Structure formats: C-alpha cells, structure tokens
Short mmCIF file of C-alpha atoms in Angstrom, two decimals:
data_model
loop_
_atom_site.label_atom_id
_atom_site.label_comp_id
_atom_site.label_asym_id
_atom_site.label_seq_id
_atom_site.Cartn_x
_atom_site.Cartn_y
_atom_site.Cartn_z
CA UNK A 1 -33.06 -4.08 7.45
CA UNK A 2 -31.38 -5.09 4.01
CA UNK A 3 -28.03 -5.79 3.84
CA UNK A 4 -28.15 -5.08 7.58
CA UNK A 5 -25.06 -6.92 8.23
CA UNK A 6 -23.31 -6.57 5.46
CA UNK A 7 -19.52 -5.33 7.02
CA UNK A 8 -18.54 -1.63 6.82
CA UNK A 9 -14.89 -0.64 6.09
CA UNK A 10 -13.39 2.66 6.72
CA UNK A 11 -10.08 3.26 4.56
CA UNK A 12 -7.30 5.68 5.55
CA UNK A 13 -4.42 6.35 3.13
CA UNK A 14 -1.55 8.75 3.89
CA UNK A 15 -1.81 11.60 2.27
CA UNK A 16 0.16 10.79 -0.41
CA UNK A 17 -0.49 10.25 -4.06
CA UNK A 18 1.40 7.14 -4.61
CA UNK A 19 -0.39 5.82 -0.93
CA UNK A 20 -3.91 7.05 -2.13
CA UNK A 21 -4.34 5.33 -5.15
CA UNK A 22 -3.16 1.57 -4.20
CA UNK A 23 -5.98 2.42 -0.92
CA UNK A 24 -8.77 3.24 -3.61
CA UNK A 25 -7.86 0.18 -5.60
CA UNK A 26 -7.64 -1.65 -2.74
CA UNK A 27 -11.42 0.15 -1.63
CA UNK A 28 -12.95 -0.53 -5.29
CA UNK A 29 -11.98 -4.16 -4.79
CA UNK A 30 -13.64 -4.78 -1.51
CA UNK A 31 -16.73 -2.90 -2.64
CA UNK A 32 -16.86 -5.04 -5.30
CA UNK A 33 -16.98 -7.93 -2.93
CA UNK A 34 -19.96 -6.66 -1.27
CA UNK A 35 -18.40 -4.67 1.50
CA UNK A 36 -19.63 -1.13 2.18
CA UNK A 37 -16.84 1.44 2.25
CA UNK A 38 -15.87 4.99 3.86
CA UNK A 39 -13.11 6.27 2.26
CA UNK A 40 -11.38 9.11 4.07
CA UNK A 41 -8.91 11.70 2.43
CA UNK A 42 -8.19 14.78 3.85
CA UNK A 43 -10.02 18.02 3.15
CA UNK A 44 -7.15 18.54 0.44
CA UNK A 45 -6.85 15.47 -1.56
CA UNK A 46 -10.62 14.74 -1.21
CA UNK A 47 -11.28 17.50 -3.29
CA UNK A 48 -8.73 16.65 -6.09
CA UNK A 49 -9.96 12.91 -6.22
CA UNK A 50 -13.58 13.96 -6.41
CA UNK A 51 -12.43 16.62 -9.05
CA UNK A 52 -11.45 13.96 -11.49
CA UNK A 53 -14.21 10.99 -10.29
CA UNK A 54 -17.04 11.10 -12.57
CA UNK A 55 -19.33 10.13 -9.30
CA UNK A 56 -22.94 9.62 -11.01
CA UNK A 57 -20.88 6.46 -12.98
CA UNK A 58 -18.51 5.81 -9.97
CA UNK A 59 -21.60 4.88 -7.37
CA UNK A 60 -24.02 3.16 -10.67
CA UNK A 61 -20.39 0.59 -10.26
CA UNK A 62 -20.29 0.94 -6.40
CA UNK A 63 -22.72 2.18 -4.73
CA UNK A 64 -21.70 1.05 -1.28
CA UNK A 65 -18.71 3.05 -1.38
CA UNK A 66 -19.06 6.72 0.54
CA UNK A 67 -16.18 9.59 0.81
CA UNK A 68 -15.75 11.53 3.61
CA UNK A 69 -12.89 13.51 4.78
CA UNK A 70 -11.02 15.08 7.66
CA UNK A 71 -8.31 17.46 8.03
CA UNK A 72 -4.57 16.77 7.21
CA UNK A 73 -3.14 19.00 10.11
CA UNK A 74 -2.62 21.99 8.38
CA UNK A 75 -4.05 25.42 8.21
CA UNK A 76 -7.18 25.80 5.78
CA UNK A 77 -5.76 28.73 4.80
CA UNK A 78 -2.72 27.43 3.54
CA UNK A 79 -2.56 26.98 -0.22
CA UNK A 80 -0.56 23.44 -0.22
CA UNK A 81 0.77 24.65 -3.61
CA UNK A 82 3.59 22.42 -5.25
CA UNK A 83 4.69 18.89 -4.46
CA UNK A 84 4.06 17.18 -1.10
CA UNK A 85 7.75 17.65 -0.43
CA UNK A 86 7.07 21.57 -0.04
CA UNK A 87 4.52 20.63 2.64
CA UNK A 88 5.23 17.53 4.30
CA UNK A 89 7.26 18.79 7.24
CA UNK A 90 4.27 20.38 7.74
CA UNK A 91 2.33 17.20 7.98
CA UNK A 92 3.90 15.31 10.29
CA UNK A 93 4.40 17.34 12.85
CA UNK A 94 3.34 16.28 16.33
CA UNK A 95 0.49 18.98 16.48
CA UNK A 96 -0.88 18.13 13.04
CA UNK A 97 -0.78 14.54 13.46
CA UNK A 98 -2.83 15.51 16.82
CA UNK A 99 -5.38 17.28 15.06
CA UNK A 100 -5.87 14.51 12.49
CA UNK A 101 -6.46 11.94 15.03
CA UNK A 102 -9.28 14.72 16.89
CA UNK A 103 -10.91 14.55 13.58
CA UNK A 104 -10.82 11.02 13.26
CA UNK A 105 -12.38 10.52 16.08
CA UNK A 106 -14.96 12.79 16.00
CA UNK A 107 -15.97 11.16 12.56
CA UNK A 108 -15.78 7.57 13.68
CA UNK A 109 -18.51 8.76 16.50
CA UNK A 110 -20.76 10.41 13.67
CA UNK A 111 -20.27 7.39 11.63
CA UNK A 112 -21.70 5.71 15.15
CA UNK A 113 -24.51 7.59 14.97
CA UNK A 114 -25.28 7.23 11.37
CA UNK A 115 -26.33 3.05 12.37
CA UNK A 116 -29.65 3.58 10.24
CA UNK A 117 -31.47 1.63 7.94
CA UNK A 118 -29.11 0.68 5.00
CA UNK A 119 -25.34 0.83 7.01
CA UNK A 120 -23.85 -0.60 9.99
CA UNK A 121 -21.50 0.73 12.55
CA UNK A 122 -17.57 0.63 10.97
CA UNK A 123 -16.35 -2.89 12.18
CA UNK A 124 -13.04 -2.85 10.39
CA UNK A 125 -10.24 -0.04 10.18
CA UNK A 126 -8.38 -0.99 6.89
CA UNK A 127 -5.05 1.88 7.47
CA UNK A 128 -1.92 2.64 5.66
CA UNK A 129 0.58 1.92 8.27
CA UNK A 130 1.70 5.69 7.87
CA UNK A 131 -1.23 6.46 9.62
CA UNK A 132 -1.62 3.60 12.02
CA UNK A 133 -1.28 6.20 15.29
CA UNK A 134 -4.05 8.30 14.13
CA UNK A 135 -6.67 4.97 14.17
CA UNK A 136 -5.54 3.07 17.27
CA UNK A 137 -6.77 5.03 19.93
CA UNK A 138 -10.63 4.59 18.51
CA UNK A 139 -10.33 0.88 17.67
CA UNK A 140 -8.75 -0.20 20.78
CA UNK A 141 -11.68 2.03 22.42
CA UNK A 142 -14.11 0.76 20.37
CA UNK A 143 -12.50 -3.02 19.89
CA UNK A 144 -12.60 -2.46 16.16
CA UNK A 145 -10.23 -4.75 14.41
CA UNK A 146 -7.13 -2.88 12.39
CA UNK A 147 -5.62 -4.20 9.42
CA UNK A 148 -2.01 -2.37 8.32
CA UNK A 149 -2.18 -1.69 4.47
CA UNK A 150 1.43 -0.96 3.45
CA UNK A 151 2.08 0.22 -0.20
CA UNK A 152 5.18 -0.68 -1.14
CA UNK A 153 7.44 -4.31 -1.07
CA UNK A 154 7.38 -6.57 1.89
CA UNK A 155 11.09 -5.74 2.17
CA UNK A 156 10.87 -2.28 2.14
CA UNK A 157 8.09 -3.33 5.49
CA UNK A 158 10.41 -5.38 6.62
CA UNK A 159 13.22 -2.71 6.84
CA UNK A 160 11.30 -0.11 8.22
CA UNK A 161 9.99 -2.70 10.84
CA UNK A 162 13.72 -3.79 12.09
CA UNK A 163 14.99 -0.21 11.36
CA UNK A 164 11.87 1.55 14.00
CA UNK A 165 12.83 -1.35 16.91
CA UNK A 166 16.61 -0.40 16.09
CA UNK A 167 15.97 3.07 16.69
CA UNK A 168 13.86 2.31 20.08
CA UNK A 169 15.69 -0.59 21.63
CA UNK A 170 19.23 -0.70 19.66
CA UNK A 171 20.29 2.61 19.95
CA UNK A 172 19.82 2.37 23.95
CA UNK A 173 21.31 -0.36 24.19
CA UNK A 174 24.53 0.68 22.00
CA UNK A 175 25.10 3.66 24.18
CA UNK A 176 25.08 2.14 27.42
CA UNK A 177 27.64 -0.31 26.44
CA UNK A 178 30.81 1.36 26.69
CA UNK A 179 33.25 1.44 23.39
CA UNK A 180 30.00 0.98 21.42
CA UNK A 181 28.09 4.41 21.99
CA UNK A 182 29.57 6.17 18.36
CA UNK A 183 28.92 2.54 16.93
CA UNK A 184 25.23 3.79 15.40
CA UNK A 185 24.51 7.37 14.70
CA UNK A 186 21.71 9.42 13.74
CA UNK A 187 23.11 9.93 10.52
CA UNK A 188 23.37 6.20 9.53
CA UNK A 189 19.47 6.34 9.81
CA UNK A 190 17.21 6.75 6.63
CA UNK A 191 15.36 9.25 5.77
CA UNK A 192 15.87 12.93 7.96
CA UNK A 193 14.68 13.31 11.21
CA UNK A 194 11.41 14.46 10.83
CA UNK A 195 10.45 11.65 8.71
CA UNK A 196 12.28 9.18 10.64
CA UNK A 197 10.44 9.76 13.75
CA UNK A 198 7.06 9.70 12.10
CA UNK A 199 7.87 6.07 10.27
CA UNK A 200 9.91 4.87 13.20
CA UNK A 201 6.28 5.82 15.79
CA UNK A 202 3.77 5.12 12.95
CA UNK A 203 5.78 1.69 12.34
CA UNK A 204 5.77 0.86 15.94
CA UNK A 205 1.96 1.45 16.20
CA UNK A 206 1.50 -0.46 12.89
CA UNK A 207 2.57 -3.93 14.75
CA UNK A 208 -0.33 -4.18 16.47
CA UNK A 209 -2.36 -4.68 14.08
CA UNK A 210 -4.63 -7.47 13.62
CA UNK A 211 -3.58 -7.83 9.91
CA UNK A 212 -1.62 -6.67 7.06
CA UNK A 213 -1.90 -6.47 3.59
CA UNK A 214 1.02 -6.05 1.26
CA UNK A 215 0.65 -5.07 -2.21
CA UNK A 216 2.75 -7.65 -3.26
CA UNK A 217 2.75 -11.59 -3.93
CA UNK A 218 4.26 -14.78 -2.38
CA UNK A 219 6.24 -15.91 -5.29
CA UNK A 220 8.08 -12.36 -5.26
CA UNK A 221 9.76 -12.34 -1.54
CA UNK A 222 8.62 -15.12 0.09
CA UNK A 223 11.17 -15.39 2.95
CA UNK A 224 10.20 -11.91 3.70
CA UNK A 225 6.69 -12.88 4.36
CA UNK A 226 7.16 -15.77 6.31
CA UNK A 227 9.18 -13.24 8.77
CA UNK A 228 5.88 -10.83 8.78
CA UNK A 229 3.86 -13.93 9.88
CA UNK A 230 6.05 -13.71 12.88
CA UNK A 231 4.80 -10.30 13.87
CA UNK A 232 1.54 -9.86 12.49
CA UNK A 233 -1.02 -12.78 13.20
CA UNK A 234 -2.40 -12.95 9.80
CA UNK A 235 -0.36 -11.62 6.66
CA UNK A 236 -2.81 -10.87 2.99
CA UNK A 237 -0.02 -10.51 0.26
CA UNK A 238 -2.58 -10.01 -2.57
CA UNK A 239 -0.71 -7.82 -4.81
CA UNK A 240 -0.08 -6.25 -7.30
CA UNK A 241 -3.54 -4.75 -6.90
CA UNK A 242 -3.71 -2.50 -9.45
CA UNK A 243 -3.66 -5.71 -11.63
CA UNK A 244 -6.01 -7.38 -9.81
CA UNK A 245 -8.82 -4.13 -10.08
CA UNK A 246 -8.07 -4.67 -13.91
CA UNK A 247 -8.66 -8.35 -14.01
CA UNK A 248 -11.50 -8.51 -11.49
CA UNK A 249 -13.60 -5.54 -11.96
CA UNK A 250 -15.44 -5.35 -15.23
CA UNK A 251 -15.53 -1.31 -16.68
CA UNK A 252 -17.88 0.34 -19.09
CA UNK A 253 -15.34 1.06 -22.14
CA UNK A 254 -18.25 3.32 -23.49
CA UNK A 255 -17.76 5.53 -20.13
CA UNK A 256 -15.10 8.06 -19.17
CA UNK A 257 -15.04 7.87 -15.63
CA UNK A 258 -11.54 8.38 -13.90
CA UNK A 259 -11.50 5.64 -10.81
CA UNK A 260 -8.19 5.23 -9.63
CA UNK A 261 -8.01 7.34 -7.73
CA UNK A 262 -5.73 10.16 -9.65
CA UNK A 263 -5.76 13.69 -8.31
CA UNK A 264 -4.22 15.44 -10.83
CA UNK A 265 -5.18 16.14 -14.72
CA UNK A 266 -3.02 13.92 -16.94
CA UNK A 267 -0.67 14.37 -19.62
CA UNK A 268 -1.31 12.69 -22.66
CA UNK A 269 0.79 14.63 -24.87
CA UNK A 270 3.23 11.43 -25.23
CA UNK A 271 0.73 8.79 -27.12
CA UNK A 272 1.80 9.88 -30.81
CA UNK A 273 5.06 9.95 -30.37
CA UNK A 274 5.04 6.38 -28.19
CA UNK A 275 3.29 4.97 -31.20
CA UNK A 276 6.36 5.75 -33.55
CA UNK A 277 8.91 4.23 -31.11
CA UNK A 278 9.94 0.60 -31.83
CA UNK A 279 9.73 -1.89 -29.29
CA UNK A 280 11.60 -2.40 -26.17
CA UNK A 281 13.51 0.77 -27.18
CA UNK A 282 12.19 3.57 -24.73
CA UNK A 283 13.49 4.37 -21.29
CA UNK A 284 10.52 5.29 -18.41
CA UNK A 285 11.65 8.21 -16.19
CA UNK A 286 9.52 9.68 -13.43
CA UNK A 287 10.67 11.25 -9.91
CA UNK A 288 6.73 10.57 -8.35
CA UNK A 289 5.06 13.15 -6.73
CA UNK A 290 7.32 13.54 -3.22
CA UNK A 291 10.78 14.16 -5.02
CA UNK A 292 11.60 17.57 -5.08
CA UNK A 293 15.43 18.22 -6.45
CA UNK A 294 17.89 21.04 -6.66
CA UNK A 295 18.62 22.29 -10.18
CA UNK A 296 22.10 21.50 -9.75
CA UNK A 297 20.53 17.62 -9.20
CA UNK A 298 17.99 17.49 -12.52
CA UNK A 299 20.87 19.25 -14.86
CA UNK A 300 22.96 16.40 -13.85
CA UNK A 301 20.54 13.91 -14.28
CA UNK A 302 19.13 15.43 -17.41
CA UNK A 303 22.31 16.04 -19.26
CA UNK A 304 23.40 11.63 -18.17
CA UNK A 305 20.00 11.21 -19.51
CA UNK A 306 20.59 13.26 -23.07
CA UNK A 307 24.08 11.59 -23.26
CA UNK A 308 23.42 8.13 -22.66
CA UNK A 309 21.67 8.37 -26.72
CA UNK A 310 18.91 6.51 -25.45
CA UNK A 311 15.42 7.27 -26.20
CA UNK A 312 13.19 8.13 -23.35
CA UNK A 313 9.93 9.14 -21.92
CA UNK A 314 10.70 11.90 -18.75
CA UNK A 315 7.94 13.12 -16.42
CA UNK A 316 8.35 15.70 -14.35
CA UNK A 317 6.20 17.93 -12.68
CA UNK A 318 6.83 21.50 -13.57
CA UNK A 319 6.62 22.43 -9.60
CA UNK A 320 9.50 19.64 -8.92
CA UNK A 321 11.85 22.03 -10.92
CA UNK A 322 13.30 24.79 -8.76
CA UNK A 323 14.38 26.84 -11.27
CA UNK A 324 13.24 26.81 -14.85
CA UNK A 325 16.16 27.66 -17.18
CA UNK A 326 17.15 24.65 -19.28
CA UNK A 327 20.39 24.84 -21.02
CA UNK A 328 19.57 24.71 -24.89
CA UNK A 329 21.72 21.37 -25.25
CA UNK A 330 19.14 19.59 -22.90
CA UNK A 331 16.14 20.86 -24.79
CA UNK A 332 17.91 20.04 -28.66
CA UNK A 333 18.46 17.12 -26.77
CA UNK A 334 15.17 16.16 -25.39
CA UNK A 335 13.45 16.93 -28.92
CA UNK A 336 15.59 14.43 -30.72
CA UNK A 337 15.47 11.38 -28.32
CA UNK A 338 12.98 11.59 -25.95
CA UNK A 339 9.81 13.72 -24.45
CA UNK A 340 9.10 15.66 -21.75
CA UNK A 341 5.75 15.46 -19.74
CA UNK A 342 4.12 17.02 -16.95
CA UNK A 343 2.03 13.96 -15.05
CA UNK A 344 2.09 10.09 -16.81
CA UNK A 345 -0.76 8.79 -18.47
CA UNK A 346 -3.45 6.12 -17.41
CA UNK A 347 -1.55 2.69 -16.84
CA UNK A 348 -4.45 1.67 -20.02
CA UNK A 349 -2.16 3.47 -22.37
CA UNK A 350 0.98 2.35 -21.51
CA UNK A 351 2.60 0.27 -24.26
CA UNK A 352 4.10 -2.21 -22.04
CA UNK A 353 6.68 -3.41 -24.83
CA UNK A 354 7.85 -0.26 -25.80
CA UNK A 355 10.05 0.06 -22.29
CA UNK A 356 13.51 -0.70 -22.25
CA UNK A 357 13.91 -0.12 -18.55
CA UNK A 358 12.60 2.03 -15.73
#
C-alpha cells in the first residue's frame, strides 16, 4: 500500500476562534511535512471554516489533510448566535463536555475502521490542552501518544499549570491548617467558576501528555520552558506559527483560497484609509471574539480612546455591543481619528509599520 505508513494525526482545537486557527496552522504545517491529517471541529465551527475554505485549491496544496467533525455539547437546535461568550457556559458544562468525549470516541473507532488502502489507523492525538479530557480516555485505551498544543505564551501555561495544582492540592492544604483557612479564597482565583473548573480539570489532564507544543520560541521566555521540561517529557516551542506557515509553505498568489482557518467573512473596509496614515502613527484595538462587555464598559473605553487624540484602528464585532446607541461625540469622534470595523483583515494586509501600539 502507498504511503502505507506514512503517520496519521488527528487535531482537536477548542472551540474557539483564536484556538482554531493557530491548530489549522499548526495542521497545514504538518501536512506539509508529509503527515496525513484529521482535523476535527465541531458540527458548528466546521461549517463556518469550510464556508470560507475554497476546498478544490485547499486539498490540490494538501491533499492528506481530511475534516471531520463532532458535536460541541450543545443542542442542534440551538442557534449559537453572537459571540462565544453568549454560549460558552453552555460549553463547558459537565454534560456537554460528556457528550463531546461520546463523540470522540465513537469517531476515533470509525477512523479504526477506515485502515484501507491509502490511510493508517490515527497514531498521534495532537490536542489543545482545553480539550485534553475529552482525548485521554481513547489514547490511554488505545496507547495512542498525546501531544498538548497550547495557544498562547509559555507563561500564561505555566500559570494555569501552578494555578490548577493550587486549586487541587493548595487549597486543601490551606484549610486544614488552622489560622490559614481564609488565607486563599475562591475569589482570588482567575477567571469565574465555571471556567475555572474546566481549565483547572482540562489543565490537570493536559500533564500527562507525552508532549507539548507552545506557540512560542526559546529566545522569548526561556526560563519558563526549562520549568515545562520538568513536567512534560519533551517540550516543541516552535512558534510563532503563523509566521512559520508564511515562511514555509509556498501559496498560489494567483488563487483566492482562505486557509487559515477564519470562520467569519472579513472586513476590509479599513485598507484605504490605512494607506493614508503615516507610519508608526495608528493604534490596533480589538476585544477577540470571547469578550463580550457592558455598554457602560465600551462607552468608557471608547470615549479614553476618542480623547487620548490618537489615531486608531477599532474592531469590534457588532454582537459584542449590548446595546447600540453611540453618543454622537464618539461617532464625530471616530470619523476624525480613527475607524471602526466589524472583523480584522487577513494578517497579508496588515501594514506592520503603520502601528503605534496594540
């Protein structure tokens, strides 16, 4: 059989835009290598990527690399309308997370069965740790090796690392020494509670791992990486890896295909006015795709923004704004300095000298 032992890699982002697209880069760069690839998204967000992948192009440039999808937890019914934020407590949930693993499984085992002429069985689980829980189960069944993706700084891993075993073994051990047991709160804890248990369990899980990769580089935090070689026994801190798709993979400019792994049209309303700004003169605002904030929170923001005189570039998503009456000082405001858009444009049109700051 050709190519019969070529390794197959199953990638598992969370659910999250800003976790999705570092996986597909991450994906597009092992296919590239040679490896074959399952990507799996949810129902949800496998549908928006696909919306905006041009796949006929996509699999002429890889065509080892497969989608598949399960589901995210959630109703099908439900219309998952708005930012993440609106429907992330619906996510992570105990029962949802449940039903993600069932699916995960019962993919894995059709991927099994798939062992035909042109791809092997999976032999690697490549997971963001946010999802670590939902693979181990199968791989420790199976003895397929796991390696943690995380998305974001070694530090930030690092934190959420010492800040999960705080939660399981510190706060214990705080409360049953007496004087100490108001020493460490609930409160002093990061994120809210939902969220916190889900990073806290899905960090724990994410330790035993065989690997981790870190979308960063040694140069960058390199104390903090000799500490993750102390928990993980082999640590891959190739980033930043949207540079390296950019460097290493060669694209048709003739071609229009969107590959990284957007899910959501973009707004390109910006590029004349970004060619008529002078250099190192523009602020870059964006809130991401999780923030959702009060109105009370964006008017103050807005109006420090308007009244620092700077010029700036603001995205926000129209569904991150609660309610939609602007005062007209913030819109005069807006028009003379800066401009508003809905989503940011490719990273291929950003005029890196223009910023000022981020």
């Amino acid at each position: 059989m050709e190519h019969s032992d070529t390794p197959h890699i199953l990638a598992i982002p969370f659910p999250a835009e800003g976790h999705i697209k570092p996986m597909f880069n991450l994906a597009k760069l092992l296919s590239h290598r040679g490896h074959r690839i399952t990507f799996v998204n949810t129902h949800h967000n496998h549908n928006r990527l696909l919306q905006f992948t041009d796949l006929p192009s996509f699999h002429t440039q890889f065509p080892d690399f497969l989608f598949a999808s399960i589901t995210d937890g959630i109703p099908s019914d439900d219309p998952r309308k708005g930012a993440l934020l609106n429907y992330l407590p619906m996510l992570i949930t105990p029962s949802a997370r449940s039903l993600v693993a069932k699916e995960f499984r019962e993919l894995f085992l059709r991927l099994l069965e798939k062992n035909g002429d042109r791809w092997q069985q999976p032999s690697c689980i490549i997971v963001d740790g946010l999802m670590s829980t939902i693979v181990m189960g199968v791989a420790q069944e199976f003895r397929i090796p796991v390696i943690a993706f995380r998305t974001y700084s070694a530090t930030c891993t690092w934190v959420t690392i010492f800040m999960s075993k705080l939660a399981q073994e510190g706060a214990q051990l705080l409360r049953s020494n007496q004087g100490l047991e108001n020493l460490l709160r609930n409160c002093d804890f990061p994120y809210p509670g939902g969220m916190r248990d889900l990073i806290v369990e899905e960090t724990l899980a994410m330790t035993q791992a065989s690997a981790i990769i870190l979308n960063t580089f040694e140069q960058l935090e390199p104390s903090i990486i000799t500490k993750l070689a102390t928990i993980f026994p082999k640590v891959y801190s190739i980033g930043p890896i949207h540079t390296l798709c950019k460097t290493m993979i060669t694209t048709n400019s003739n071609s229009s295909p969107h590959k990284d792994g957007r899910l959501r049209k973009e707004d390109r309303s910006c590029i004349t006015w970004l060619d008529h700004q002078k250099a190192k003169s523009v602020l870059y605002v964006s809130f991401g795709t999780v923030v959702k904030l009060s109105h009370e929170q964006l008017m103050e923001f807005w109006h420090g923004l308007v009244n620092s005189l700077k010029t700036f570039l603001l995205v926000l998503q129209k569904d991150l704004i609660i309610q939609k009456n602007v005062p007209i000082e913030l819109e005069i405001g807006t028009k003379e300095r800066g401009f508003l858009v809905n989503w940011h444009l490719k990273k291929r049109f950003w005029p890196i000298l223009l910023w000022e700051g981020f």
